[in-house]
CSV table of C-alpha atoms and ligand atoms in Angstrom, one decimal:
chain,number,residue,atom,x,y,z
A,1,UNK,CA,-0.2,0.0,0.2
A,2,UNK,CA,3.1,2.1,0.9
A,3,UNK,CA,5.0,1.1,-1.6
A,4,UNK,CA,1.8,1.8,-4.2
A,5,UNK,CA,1.3,5.7,-3.2
A,6,UNK,CA,5.1,6.5,-3.4
A,7,UNK,CA,5.2,5.0,-6.3
A,8,UNK,CA,2.0,6.5,-7.4
A,9,UNK,CA,4.1,10.5,-5.7
A,10,UNK,CA,7.2,9.1,-8.3
A,11,UNK,CA,4.7,8.9,-10.9
A,12,UNK,CA,2.6,12.5,-10.4
A,13,UNK,CA,7.1,13.5,-9.8
A,14,UNK,CA,8.2,12.0,-13.8
A,15,UNK,CA,5.1,13.0,-15.2
A,16,UNK,CA,6.1,17.1,-13.6
A,17,UNK,CA,8.8,16.6,-15.1
A,18,UNK,CA,8.4,15.2,-18.4
A,19,UNK,CA,5.6,18.2,-19.1
A,20,UNK,CA,8.2,20.5,-18.1
A,21,UNK,CA,10.4,19.7,-20.4
A,22,UNK,CA,8.1,19.2,-23.5
A,23,UNK,CA,5.3,22.3,-23.1
A,24,UNK,CA,8.0,24.4,-22.1
A,25,UNK,CA,5.9,25.4,-18.9
A,26,UNK,CA,7.4,27.4,-16.1
A,27,UNK,CA,5.9,25.6,-13.3
A,28,UNK,CA,2.7,22.9,-13.2
A,29,UNK,CA,1.1,22.7,-9.9
A,30,UNK,CA,0.3,18.7,-9.5
A,31,UNK,CA,-3.4,20.4,-8.1
A,32,UNK,CA,-5.6,21.1,-10.5
A,33,UNK,CA,-6.9,24.7,-10.0
A,34,UNK,CA,-10.6,25.2,-11.1
A,35,UNK,CA,-10.3,27.7,-14.0
A,36,UNK,CA,-12.0,31.3,-13.6
A,37,UNK,CA,-16.2,29.9,-13.5
A,38,UNK,CA,-17.2,31.6,-17.3
A,39,UNK,CA,-21.1,31.9,-17.4
A,40,UNK,CA,-21.2,29.0,-21.1
A,41,UNK,CA,-24.7,29.7,-22.3
A,42,UNK,CA,-25.8,27.1,-25.0
A,43,UNK,CA,-28.3,24.3,-25.8
A,44,UNK,CA,-27.1,21.5,-24.1
A,45,UNK,CA,-30.5,19.9,-22.7
A,46,UNK,CA,-28.4,17.4,-19.3
A,47,UNK,CA,-30.6,14.9,-18.0
A,48,UNK,CA,-30.2,13.6,-14.6
A,49,UNK,CA,-28.4,16.5,-12.4
A,50,UNK,CA,-27.1,19.5,-13.6
A,51,UNK,CA,-24.0,18.9,-15.8
A,52,UNK,CA,-20.9,20.7,-16.1
A,53,UNK,CA,-21.9,23.8,-18.1
A,54,UNK,CA,-25.1,24.5,-15.0
A,55,UNK,CA,-22.5,24.4,-13.0
A,56,UNK,CA,-19.5,25.9,-14.0
A,57,UNK,CA,-20.6,28.8,-11.5
A,58,UNK,CA,-19.8,26.8,-8.2
A,59,UNK,CA,-17.2,24.1,-9.8
A,60,UNK,CA,-16.1,21.2,-8.0
A,61,UNK,CA,-14.1,18.2,-7.9
A,62,UNK,CA,-14.4,16.3,-11.7
A,63,UNK,CA,-14.3,13.2,-10.3
A,64,UNK,CA,-17.7,14.0,-7.8
A,65,UNK,CA,-18.4,15.8,-10.9
A,66,UNK,CA,-19.4,12.7,-13.4
A,67,UNK,CA,-20.1,10.3,-10.7
A,68,UNK,CA,-23.4,11.6,-10.7
A,69,UNK,CA,-23.5,11.6,-14.5
A,70,UNK,CA,-27.0,9.0,-15.9
A,71,UNK,CA,-25.1,5.8,-17.2
A,72,UNK,CA,-25.6,5.1,-20.7
A,73,UNK,CA,-29.2,3.5,-20.4
A,74,UNK,CA,-28.7,1.1,-23.2
A,75,UNK,CA,-26.0,0.5,-24.9
A,76,UNK,CA,-25.1,-3.2,-24.9
A,77,UNK,CA,-21.3,-4.7,-22.4
A,78,UNK,CA,-19.0,-5.5,-25.1
A,79,UNK,CA,-15.3,-7.0,-23.7
A,80,UNK,CA,-12.4,-5.9,-26.0
A,81,UNK,CA,-12.6,-8.5,-28.4
A,82,UNK,CA,-16.3,-7.5,-29.1
A,83,UNK,CA,-15.2,-3.9,-29.0
A,84,UNK,CA,-12.4,-4.2,-31.7
A,85,UNK,CA,-15.1,-6.9,-34.0
A,86,UNK,CA,-17.9,-4.6,-33.4
A,87,UNK,CA,-15.5,-1.3,-34.1
A,88,UNK,CA,-14.2,-3.7,-37.4
A,89,UNK,CA,-17.8,-3.9,-39.1
A,90,UNK,CA,-18.9,-0.1,-38.4
A,91,UNK,CA,-15.0,0.8,-40.5
A,92,UNK,CA,-16.1,-1.4,-43.2
A,93,UNK,CA,-19.6,-0.5,-42.8
A,94,UNK,CA,-18.2,3.3,-42.8
A,95,UNK,CA,-16.3,3.3,-45.9
A,96,UNK,CA,-18.7,1.2,-48.1
A,97,UNK,CA,-22.2,3.7,-47.1
A,98,UNK,CA,-21.0,6.9,-45.6
A,99,UNK,CA,-22.9,9.3,-48.0
A,100,UNK,CA,-20.1,12.3,-47.5
A,101,UNK,CA,-16.9,10.0,-47.4
A,102,UNK,CA,-18.5,7.8,-50.5
A,103,UNK,CA,-18.5,10.9,-52.5
A,104,UNK,CA,-16.1,12.7,-51.1
A,105,UNK,CA,-12.8,14.0,-53.7
A,106,UNK,CA,-10.2,15.8,-52.3
A,107,UNK,CA,-9.1,12.4,-50.0
A,108,UNK,CA,-7.0,9.1,-51.0
A,109,UNK,CA,-8.2,7.5,-48.4
A,110,UNK,CA,-10.4,7.1,-45.4
A,111,UNK,CA,-8.6,7.5,-41.6
A,112,UNK,CA,-11.3,5.5,-39.7
A,113,UNK,CA,-9.6,6.1,-36.6
A,114,UNK,CA,-7.4,3.5,-34.1
A,115,UNK,CA,-5.9,2.6,-30.3
A,116,UNK,CA,-7.4,0.5,-27.7
A,117,UNK,CA,-10.8,-0.2,-28.5
A,118,UNK,CA,-11.9,-0.2,-24.6
A,119,UNK,CA,-9.8,3.1,-24.7
A,120,UNK,CA,-11.0,5.2,-21.1
A,121,UNK,CA,-9.8,8.1,-22.7
A,122,UNK,CA,-10.5,9.3,-26.5
A,123,UNK,CA,-9.3,12.4,-28.1
A,124,UNK,CA,-11.5,13.5,-31.2
A,125,UNK,CA,-9.2,15.7,-34.3
A,126,UNK,CA,-11.4,18.1,-36.3
A,127,UNK,CA,-10.8,15.6,-39.8
A,128,UNK,CA,-7.4,14.2,-41.5
A,129,UNK,CA,-4.3,16.4,-43.2
A,130,UNK,CA,-1.8,15.2,-45.6
A,131,UNK,CA,0.0,12.5,-43.2
A,132,UNK,CA,-2.9,11.1,-42.1
A,133,UNK,CA,-4.5,11.0,-45.8
A,134,UNK,CA,-1.2,9.0,-47.0
A,135,UNK,CA,-1.1,7.0,-43.9
A,136,UNK,CA,-4.8,6.2,-43.3
A,137,UNK,CA,-3.6,7.2,-39.8
A,138,UNK,CA,-5.0,9.4,-37.2
A,139,UNK,CA,-2.3,13.0,-36.1
A,140,UNK,CA,0.7,11.8,-37.3
A,141,UNK,CA,2.3,14.6,-38.6
A,142,UNK,CA,3.3,18.2,-36.8
A,143,UNK,CA,0.2,18.3,-35.0
A,144,UNK,CA,-0.2,14.1,-34.4
A,145,UNK,CA,3.2,14.1,-32.6
A,146,UNK,CA,3.1,17.3,-30.1
A,147,UNK,CA,-0.5,15.0,-29.4
A,148,UNK,CA,1.9,12.2,-28.5
A,149,UNK,CA,3.7,15.0,-26.3
A,150,UNK,CA,0.9,15.5,-24.7
A,151,UNK,CA,0.1,12.0,-24.2
A,152,UNK,CA,3.1,10.6,-23.5
A,153,UNK,CA,2.9,13.3,-20.7
A,154,UNK,CA,-0.3,12.5,-19.0
A,155,UNK,CA,1.4,9.2,-17.5
A,156,UNK,CA,-0.3,6.7,-20.9
A,157,UNK,CA,1.1,5.9,-24.6
A,158,UNK,CA,-0.9,6.0,-28.0
A,159,UNK,CA,-1.6,2.8,-27.5
A,160,UNK,CA,-3.9,3.8,-24.3
A,161,UNK,CA,-6.0,6.0,-25.6
A,162,UNK,CA,-8.3,5.9,-29.1
A,163,UNK,CA,-7.4,8.9,-32.0
A,164,UNK,CA,-10.5,9.5,-34.3
A,165,UNK,CA,-11.9,12.9,-35.9
A,166,UNK,CA,-15.4,14.1,-36.1
A,167,UNK,CA,-14.4,13.4,-40.7
A,168,UNK,CA,-12.7,10.7,-41.9
A,169,UNK,CA,-11.5,12.0,-45.2
A,170,UNK,CA,-8.8,14.5,-45.5
A,171,UNK,CA,-11.6,18.0,-46.8
A,172,UNK,CA,-9.8,19.6,-49.8
A,173,UNK,CA,-6.6,21.8,-48.1
A,174,UNK,CA,-7.5,20.7,-45.6
A,175,UNK,CA,-10.0,23.6,-45.1
A,176,UNK,CA,-12.3,22.8,-42.2
A,177,UNK,CA,-15.1,20.6,-42.6
A,178,UNK,CA,-18.2,22.3,-43.8
A,179,UNK,CA,-22.0,21.3,-41.3
A,180,UNK,CA,-23.7,19.2,-44.3
A,181,UNK,CA,-19.7,17.3,-44.5
A,182,UNK,CA,-20.2,17.3,-40.6
A,183,UNK,CA,-23.9,15.6,-40.4
A,184,UNK,CA,-23.3,12.0,-42.5
A,185,UNK,CA,-20.5,11.5,-41.9
A,186,UNK,CA,-20.3,12.3,-37.6
A,187,UNK,CA,-22.4,9.9,-37.2
A,188,UNK,CA,-20.4,6.7,-37.5
A,189,UNK,CA,-18.1,8.0,-35.2
A,190,UNK,CA,-20.5,8.6,-32.7
A,191,UNK,CA,-21.3,4.9,-33.0
A,192,UNK,CA,-17.1,4.4,-32.1
A,193,UNK,CA,-18.3,6.7,-29.0
A,194,UNK,CA,-21.6,3.8,-27.9
A,195,UNK,CA,-18.7,1.2,-28.5
A,196,UNK,CA,-15.9,2.5,-27.2
A,197,UNK,CA,-17.5,3.7,-24.2
A,198,UNK,CA,-14.7,6.1,-23.1
A,199,UNK,CA,-14.5,7.8,-19.7
A,200,UNK,CA,-13.3,11.0,-21.1
A,201,UNK,CA,-13.3,12.4,-24.8
A,202,UNK,CA,-11.0,15.4,-24.9
A,203,UNK,CA,-13.2,17.5,-27.8
A,204,UNK,CA,-9.2,18.7,-29.8
A,205,UNK,CA,-10.3,22.1,-30.9
A,206,UNK,CA,-13.6,24.3,-32.4
A,207,UNK,CA,-14.5,21.9,-35.2
A,208,UNK,CA,-14.3,18.3,-32.5
A,209,UNK,CA,-16.0,20.3,-29.6
A,210,UNK,CA,-19.0,21.7,-31.6
A,211,UNK,CA,-19.7,18.9,-33.1
A,212,UNK,CA,-19.6,16.7,-29.3
A,213,UNK,CA,-21.5,19.3,-27.6
A,214,UNK,CA,-24.0,20.5,-29.8
A,215,UNK,CA,-22.4,23.9,-30.1
A,216,UNK,CA,-21.9,27.9,-32.1
A,217,UNK,CA,-19.4,28.5,-28.8
A,218,UNK,CA,-16.0,28.7,-29.4
A,219,UNK,CA,-13.2,27.2,-28.0
A,220,UNK,CA,-11.0,29.9,-26.0
A,221,UNK,CA,-15.1,30.1,-23.9
A,222,UNK,CA,-15.5,25.7,-23.3
A,223,UNK,CA,-11.9,24.8,-22.6
A,224,UNK,CA,-10.9,24.0,-19.8
A,225,UNK,CA,-14.6,23.3,-18.7
A,226,UNK,CA,-15.9,20.0,-18.2
A,227,UNK,CA,-19.4,19.0,-20.5
A,228,UNK,CA,-21.2,16.6,-21.4
A,229,UNK,CA,-21.6,14.6,-24.7
A,230,UNK,CA,-25.6,12.8,-25.0
A,231,UNK,CA,-27.5,10.9,-27.4
A,232,UNK,CA,-29.5,8.7,-26.5
A,233,UNK,CA,-27.3,5.9,-25.5
A,234,UNK,CA,-24.8,6.7,-23.7
A,235,UNK,CA,-23.2,10.5,-21.7
A,236,UNK,CA,-19.9,11.2,-21.7
A,237,UNK,CA,-17.5,13.4,-20.6
A,238,UNK,CA,-16.0,15.9,-22.9
A,239,UNK,CA,-12.5,18.5,-21.5
A,240,UNK,CA,-12.5,21.2,-24.8
A,241,UNK,CA,-9.0,22.1,-25.3
A,242,UNK,CA,-7.5,23.8,-27.6
A,243,UNK,CA,-6.3,21.6,-30.9
A,244,UNK,CA,-2.0,20.3,-31.8
A,245,UNK,CA,-2.5,22.9,-33.9
A,246,UNK,CA,-3.3,26.1,-33.0
A,247,UNK,CA,-0.7,25.5,-29.5
A,248,UNK,CA,1.9,24.7,-31.7
A,249,UNK,CA,0.9,28.0,-34.4
A,250,UNK,CA,0.6,29.1,-30.3
A,251,UNK,CA,3.8,28.4,-29.1
A,252,UNK,CA,4.0,30.3,-25.3
A,253,UNK,CA,3.6,29.6,-21.9
A,254,UNK,CA,-0.5,30.6,-21.5
A,255,UNK,CA,-1.5,28.3,-24.1
A,256,UNK,CA,0.9,25.6,-23.7
A,257,UNK,CA,0.4,25.7,-19.1
A,258,UNK,CA,-3.8,26.2,-20.6
A,259,UNK,CA,-3.6,23.0,-22.0
A,260,UNK,CA,-1.3,21.2,-19.4
A,261,UNK,CA,-4.4,22.6,-17.0
A,262,UNK,CA,-6.9,20.2,-19.0
A,263,UNK,CA,-5.1,17.6,-18.9
A,264,UNK,CA,-4.9,17.4,-15.9
A,265,UNK,CA,-8.6,18.3,-14.9
A,266,UNK,CA,-8.5,14.6,-17.2
A,267,UNK,CA,-6.4,12.9,-15.4
A,268,UNK,CA,-7.4,13.5,-12.0
A,269,UNK,CA,-10.4,12.2,-13.0
A,270,UNK,CA,-8.9,9.1,-14.5
A,271,UNK,CA,-6.1,9.0,-12.1
A,272,UNK,CA,-8.6,7.5,-8.7
A,273,UNK,CA,-11.2,5.3,-11.0
A,274,UNK,CA,-7.2,3.9,-13.8
A,275,UNK,CA,-5.9,3.0,-9.8
B,1,URA,N1,-5.6,17.4,-37.6
B,1,URA,C1,-6.4,16.5,-36.8
B,1,URA,O1,-8.1,17.6,-37.1
B,1,URA,N2,-7.1,15.4,-37.2
B,1,URA,C2,-5.4,14.9,-37.7
B,1,URA,O2,-5.8,13.4,-37.6
B,1,URA,C3,-4.6,15.5,-37.4
B,1,URA,C4,-4.6,16.4,-38.2
């Protein structure tokens, strides 16, 4: 027990140092301080206990915030192998029937997503870029390498998590996905989430967070505050944060510190459960 908690502290200290190195943050507090409350007003309907948007004015510890969120209603409980199989057949169905991806012309292949089929943590970005289109894998370019560093700084490795995008094919010239494209393709992402049933989703950047939360509020106002992805079957806590590409374009201590503080909230939520 004693050894376990020493190991745990050592692991946090190592993460702390590693993160200083990777993100260049001058000082990273280990304990999460809830960010200044921001009045978020968008039209998310949260059933059951008040959701994070409603509680933003009275911040509480993330871990307790979601214990009361209604569990998935009718989602089948699947083993990791069953999840892997379900994801594989979803991939086939997507590639054969997605009305966006089967008619889009700017991509060479679809990028379905990858990672642990039973991941506790899911990262969701916007759409594949050039390198992703070339390799068929999400987040493998410059932004992807930054995401890898963030995942590593959280004490995890890429195979521990699941990474996907709102769009599964690269938009022409990497433009922002159109609402019509999102509407067609993201239904398959919703199904991915229902299969994986992650404990937490990190929404990377505005387009992903807009879809996850059904809002038009900008990422700068939403980041750092827990919210919820809800559909008829699942209810998953979402931590909105800046996209790694934005982080690279604005590589300041302030932006790095904000992303790291968002990830600390995710770690604080996941760690007690994964110990
Ligand atoms: N940006 C994204 O949003 N997704 C990727 O897969 C790569 C870059």
